[in-house]
XYZ file of N, CA, C and O in Angstrom:
348
model
N -5.532 22.433 -2.661
C -4.344 21.789 -2.169
C -4.763 20.463 -1.545
O -5.744 20.383 -0.842
N -4.045 19.428 -1.820
C -4.294 18.122 -1.214
C -3.253 17.874 -0.139
O -2.102 18.228 -0.281
N -3.695 17.260 0.927
C -2.800 16.903 2.011
C -2.822 15.388 2.128
O -3.884 14.789 2.211
N -1.657 14.779 2.081
C -1.568 13.332 2.198
C -1.411 12.971 3.668
O -0.469 13.369 4.328
N -2.379 12.235 4.180
C -2.351 11.819 5.579
C -1.924 10.364 5.653
O -2.406 9.530 4.899
N -1.024 10.074 6.579
C -0.578 8.696 6.736
C -0.538 8.328 8.207
O -0.398 9.173 9.079
N -0.648 7.077 8.443
C -0.530 6.503 9.778
C 0.049 5.113 9.559
O -0.294 4.443 8.591
N 0.925 4.624 10.437
C 1.560 3.317 10.217
C 0.563 2.179 9.993
O 0.867 1.227 9.284
N -0.625 2.274 10.552
C -1.603 1.186 10.430
C -2.644 1.430 9.350
O -3.523 0.600 9.149
N -2.561 2.542 8.656
C -3.590 2.901 7.677
C -3.011 3.071 6.288
O -1.840 3.386 6.119
N -3.853 2.907 5.319
C -3.486 3.212 3.936
C -3.488 4.730 3.804
O -4.369 5.395 4.346
N -2.508 5.316 3.104
C -2.492 6.774 2.928
C -3.789 7.245 2.273
O -4.316 6.603 1.369
N -4.304 8.382 2.753
C -5.499 8.968 2.163
C -5.202 10.406 1.771
O -4.316 11.039 2.336
N -5.939 10.898 0.804
C -5.831 12.289 0.411
C -7.005 13.047 1.013
O -8.113 12.544 1.067
N -6.736 14.269 1.432
C -7.767 15.095 2.004
C -7.710 16.456 1.318
O -6.637 17.043 1.182
N -8.848 16.942 0.873
C -8.912 18.271 0.283
C -9.094 19.297 1.387
O -9.702 19.014 2.416
N -8.560 20.479 1.162
C -8.595 21.512 2.177
C -9.309 22.756 1.669
O -9.337 23.020 0.469
N -9.875 23.520 2.577
C -10.489 24.805 2.262
C -9.683 25.891 2.967
O -9.207 25.696 4.086
N -9.531 27.022 2.312
C -8.680 28.098 2.803
C -9.519 29.362 3.018
O -10.315 29.724 2.152
N -9.324 30.062 4.135
C -10.043 31.320 4.355
C -9.540 32.421 3.423
O -8.347 32.488 3.120
N -10.453 33.282 3.003
C -10.103 34.433 2.173
C -11.091 35.555 2.460
O -12.240 35.310 2.834
N -10.647 36.787 2.269
C -11.494 37.958 2.520
C -12.123 38.433 1.208
O -11.434 38.582 0.197
N -13.436 38.666 1.241
C -14.144 39.148 0.056
C -13.786 40.619 -0.154
O -14.019 41.460 0.706
N -13.214 40.907 -1.321
C -12.773 42.256 -1.660
C -13.811 42.977 -2.519
O -14.064 44.165 -2.366
N -14.405 42.238 -3.442
C -15.368 42.795 -4.389
C -16.354 41.699 -4.731
O -15.971 40.534 -4.823
N -17.621 42.069 -4.932
C -18.631 41.057 -5.248
C -19.591 41.600 -6.283
O -20.032 42.740 -6.205
N -19.898 40.759 -7.270
C -20.900 41.096 -8.277
C -21.711 39.834 -8.541
O -21.177 38.853 -9.070
N -22.960 39.874 -8.146
C -23.862 38.733 -8.248
C -23.261 37.526 -7.538
O -22.985 37.602 -6.352
N -23.026 36.423 -8.250
C -22.522 35.200 -7.615
C -21.017 35.038 -7.684
O -20.499 33.983 -7.328
N -20.303 36.060 -8.142
C -18.842 35.983 -8.208
C -18.231 37.030 -7.300
O -18.754 38.136 -7.173
N -17.135 36.668 -6.687
C -16.427 37.609 -5.815
C -14.925 37.466 -6.026
O -14.438 36.379 -6.343
N -14.221 38.586 -5.882
C -12.770 38.537 -5.813
C -12.420 38.451 -4.344
O -12.918 39.234 -3.533
N -11.589 37.485 -4.004
C -11.201 37.288 -2.618
C -9.686 37.372 -2.493
O -8.951 37.093 -3.442
N -9.255 37.759 -1.308
C -7.830 37.912 -1.008
C -7.421 36.815 -0.032
O -7.932 36.744 1.088
N -6.503 35.953 -0.476
C -5.979 34.881 0.369
C -4.791 35.348 1.206
O -4.230 34.584 1.973
N -4.404 36.593 1.055
C -3.253 37.140 1.784
C -2.047 37.250 0.887
O -1.931 36.566 -0.129
N -1.173 38.161 1.241
C 0.067 38.401 0.509
C -0.176 38.658 -0.974
O 0.592 38.226 -1.832
N -1.287 39.339 -1.289
C -1.573 39.738 -2.662
C -2.130 38.655 -3.553
O -2.240 38.845 -4.759
N -2.483 37.508 -3.010
C -3.053 36.424 -3.812
C -4.559 36.651 -3.922
O -5.305 36.432 -2.968
N -4.999 37.122 -5.098
C -6.403 37.397 -5.363
C -6.942 36.372 -6.354
O -6.269 36.025 -7.323
N -8.150 35.915 -6.105
C -8.784 34.949 -7.008
C -10.269 35.247 -7.103
O -10.870 35.786 -6.177
N -10.862 34.826 -8.210
C -12.298 34.926 -8.380
C -12.923 33.613 -7.911
O -12.452 32.542 -8.284
N -13.947 33.702 -7.081
C -14.615 32.504 -6.587
C -16.127 32.665 -6.716
O -16.654 33.778 -6.760
N -16.810 31.548 -6.752
C -18.265 31.510 -6.801
C -18.794 31.583 -5.369
O -18.410 30.778 -4.524
N -19.672 32.560 -5.108
C -20.226 32.724 -3.761
C -21.719 32.410 -3.712
O -22.418 32.809 -2.784
N -22.193 31.661 -4.686
C -23.628 31.366 -4.761
C -24.108 30.458 -3.624
O -25.307 30.416 -3.346
N -23.212 29.760 -2.952
C -23.603 28.844 -1.884
C -23.715 29.522 -0.514
O -24.213 28.905 0.432
N -23.239 30.769 -0.404
C -23.225 31.464 0.887
C -23.756 32.886 0.730
O -23.834 33.422 -0.365
N -24.106 33.493 1.844
C -24.555 34.886 1.851
C -23.392 35.760 2.311
O -23.339 36.184 3.466
N -22.442 35.988 1.411
C -21.234 36.737 1.749
C -21.342 38.163 1.242
O -21.912 38.422 0.182
N -20.772 39.072 2.041
C -20.724 40.477 1.676
C -19.267 40.931 1.606
O -18.390 40.273 2.162
N -19.029 42.060 0.950
C -17.684 42.628 0.906
C -17.215 42.845 2.345
O -17.956 43.356 3.185
N -16.002 42.386 2.623
C -15.424 42.487 3.960
C -15.539 41.207 4.765
O -14.826 41.032 5.756
N -16.444 40.306 4.355
C -16.571 39.019 5.041
C -15.388 38.113 4.708
O -14.760 38.254 3.661
N -15.128 37.173 5.603
C -14.196 36.091 5.326
C -15.010 34.858 4.954
O -16.033 34.577 5.570
N -14.546 34.155 3.922
C -15.212 32.931 3.488
C -14.203 31.802 3.419
O -13.001 32.023 3.258
N -14.697 30.601 3.553
C -13.884 29.400 3.409
C -14.031 28.948 1.966
O -15.148 28.703 1.503
N -12.899 28.861 1.230
C -12.931 28.565 -0.207
C -12.376 27.169 -0.462
O -11.304 26.810 0.012
N -13.145 26.401 -1.228
C -12.731 25.060 -1.645
C -13.096 24.883 -3.109
O -14.251 25.069 -3.490
N -12.119 24.529 -3.928
C -12.328 24.226 -5.352
C -13.057 25.345 -6.078
O -13.909 25.097 -6.933
N -12.736 26.584 -5.740
C -13.314 27.723 -6.448
C -14.662 28.186 -5.937
O -15.257 29.105 -6.498
N -15.156 27.572 -4.869
C -16.444 27.934 -4.293
C -16.270 28.363 -2.834
O -15.555 27.702 -2.077
N -16.951 29.429 -2.452
C -17.040 29.787 -1.048
C -18.074 28.855 -0.437
O -19.214 28.783 -0.908
N -17.680 28.119 0.592
C -18.579 27.115 1.163
C -19.079 27.485 2.552
O -19.966 26.818 3.076
N -18.502 28.541 3.146
C -18.920 28.951 4.480
C -18.437 30.366 4.738
O -17.354 30.742 4.297
N -19.246 31.158 5.450
C -18.813 32.474 5.915
C -18.230 32.287 7.310
O -18.814 31.598 8.147
N -17.050 32.868 7.537
C -16.366 32.764 8.827
C -16.363 34.115 9.519
O -16.310 35.148 8.849
N -16.351 34.103 10.857
C -16.126 35.382 11.529
C -14.641 35.708 11.411
O -13.802 34.823 11.207
N -14.336 36.988 11.515
C -12.970 37.443 11.263
C -11.953 36.774 12.187
O -10.876 36.362 11.741
N -12.271 36.647 13.464
C -11.329 36.042 14.417
C -11.010 34.599 14.038
O -9.846 34.181 14.060
N -12.035 33.832 13.674
C -11.825 32.437 13.268
C -10.980 32.359 11.998
O -10.071 31.528 11.890
N -11.267 33.239 11.050
C -10.511 33.243 9.794
C -9.043 33.584 10.028
O -8.144 32.913 9.494
N -8.788 34.609 10.828
C -7.401 35.013 11.079
C -6.630 33.945 11.842
O -5.446 33.718 11.571
N -7.297 33.272 12.774
C -6.631 32.190 13.508
C -6.302 31.028 12.565
O -5.218 30.447 12.635
N -7.220 30.700 11.672
C -6.978 29.626 10.702
C -5.811 29.988 9.789
O -4.946 29.149 9.519
N -5.770 31.230 9.334
C -4.656 31.666 8.488
C -3.328 31.615 9.242
O -2.302 31.241 8.680
N -3.360 31.968 10.531
C -2.136 31.907 11.341
C -1.623 30.470 11.419
O -0.435 30.202 11.222
N -2.530 29.527 11.658
C -2.142 28.115 11.734
C -1.615 27.638 10.384
O -0.610 26.931 10.312
N -2.293 28.020 9.302
C -1.826 27.659 7.959
C -0.403 28.145 7.726
O 0.442 27.413 7.198
N -0.143 29.396 8.110
C 1.207 29.943 7.921
C 2.235 29.155 8.714
O 3.350 28.929 8.241
N 1.885 28.724 9.922
C 2.798 27.902 10.724
C 3.079 26.576 10.012
O 4.226 26.133 9.951
N 2.042 25.947 9.494
C 2.211 24.669 8.781
C 3.099 24.865 7.569
O 4.015 24.080 7.328
N 2.846 25.903 6.806
C 3.637 26.142 5.602
C 5.093 26.440 5.932
O 5.989 26.049 5.190
N 5.343 27.131 7.038
C 6.719 27.422 7.436
C 7.466 26.151 7.824
O 8.652 26.025 7.571
N 6.791 25.211 8.449
C 7.462 23.967 8.842
C 7.692 23.050 7.659
O 8.544 22.176 7.705
N 6.952 23.240 6.574
C 7.087 22.413 5.372
C 8.284 22.841 4.535
O 8.771 22.092 3.716
N 8.761 24.060 4.707
C 9.844 24.587 3.873
C 11.160 23.983 4.209
O 11.544 23.502 5.138
């Protein structure tokens, strides 16, 4: 997902975002992750040491960081707030 950031004095810029997801199943460098509300995707976990049950930060199909559960859930809560205000 791209987020367009603007400021009256700046040229608009695009920013890529990473989303937390829970590792449901893992086989070698691929894992199925749950982004919530039944959204499951296959991602590459070769860049991190993730285990089933861990939360990972996913960007462009790659897990780029392992998150602790509290941090992941708080990030998801904030994301849900942002998405609700966008509707």
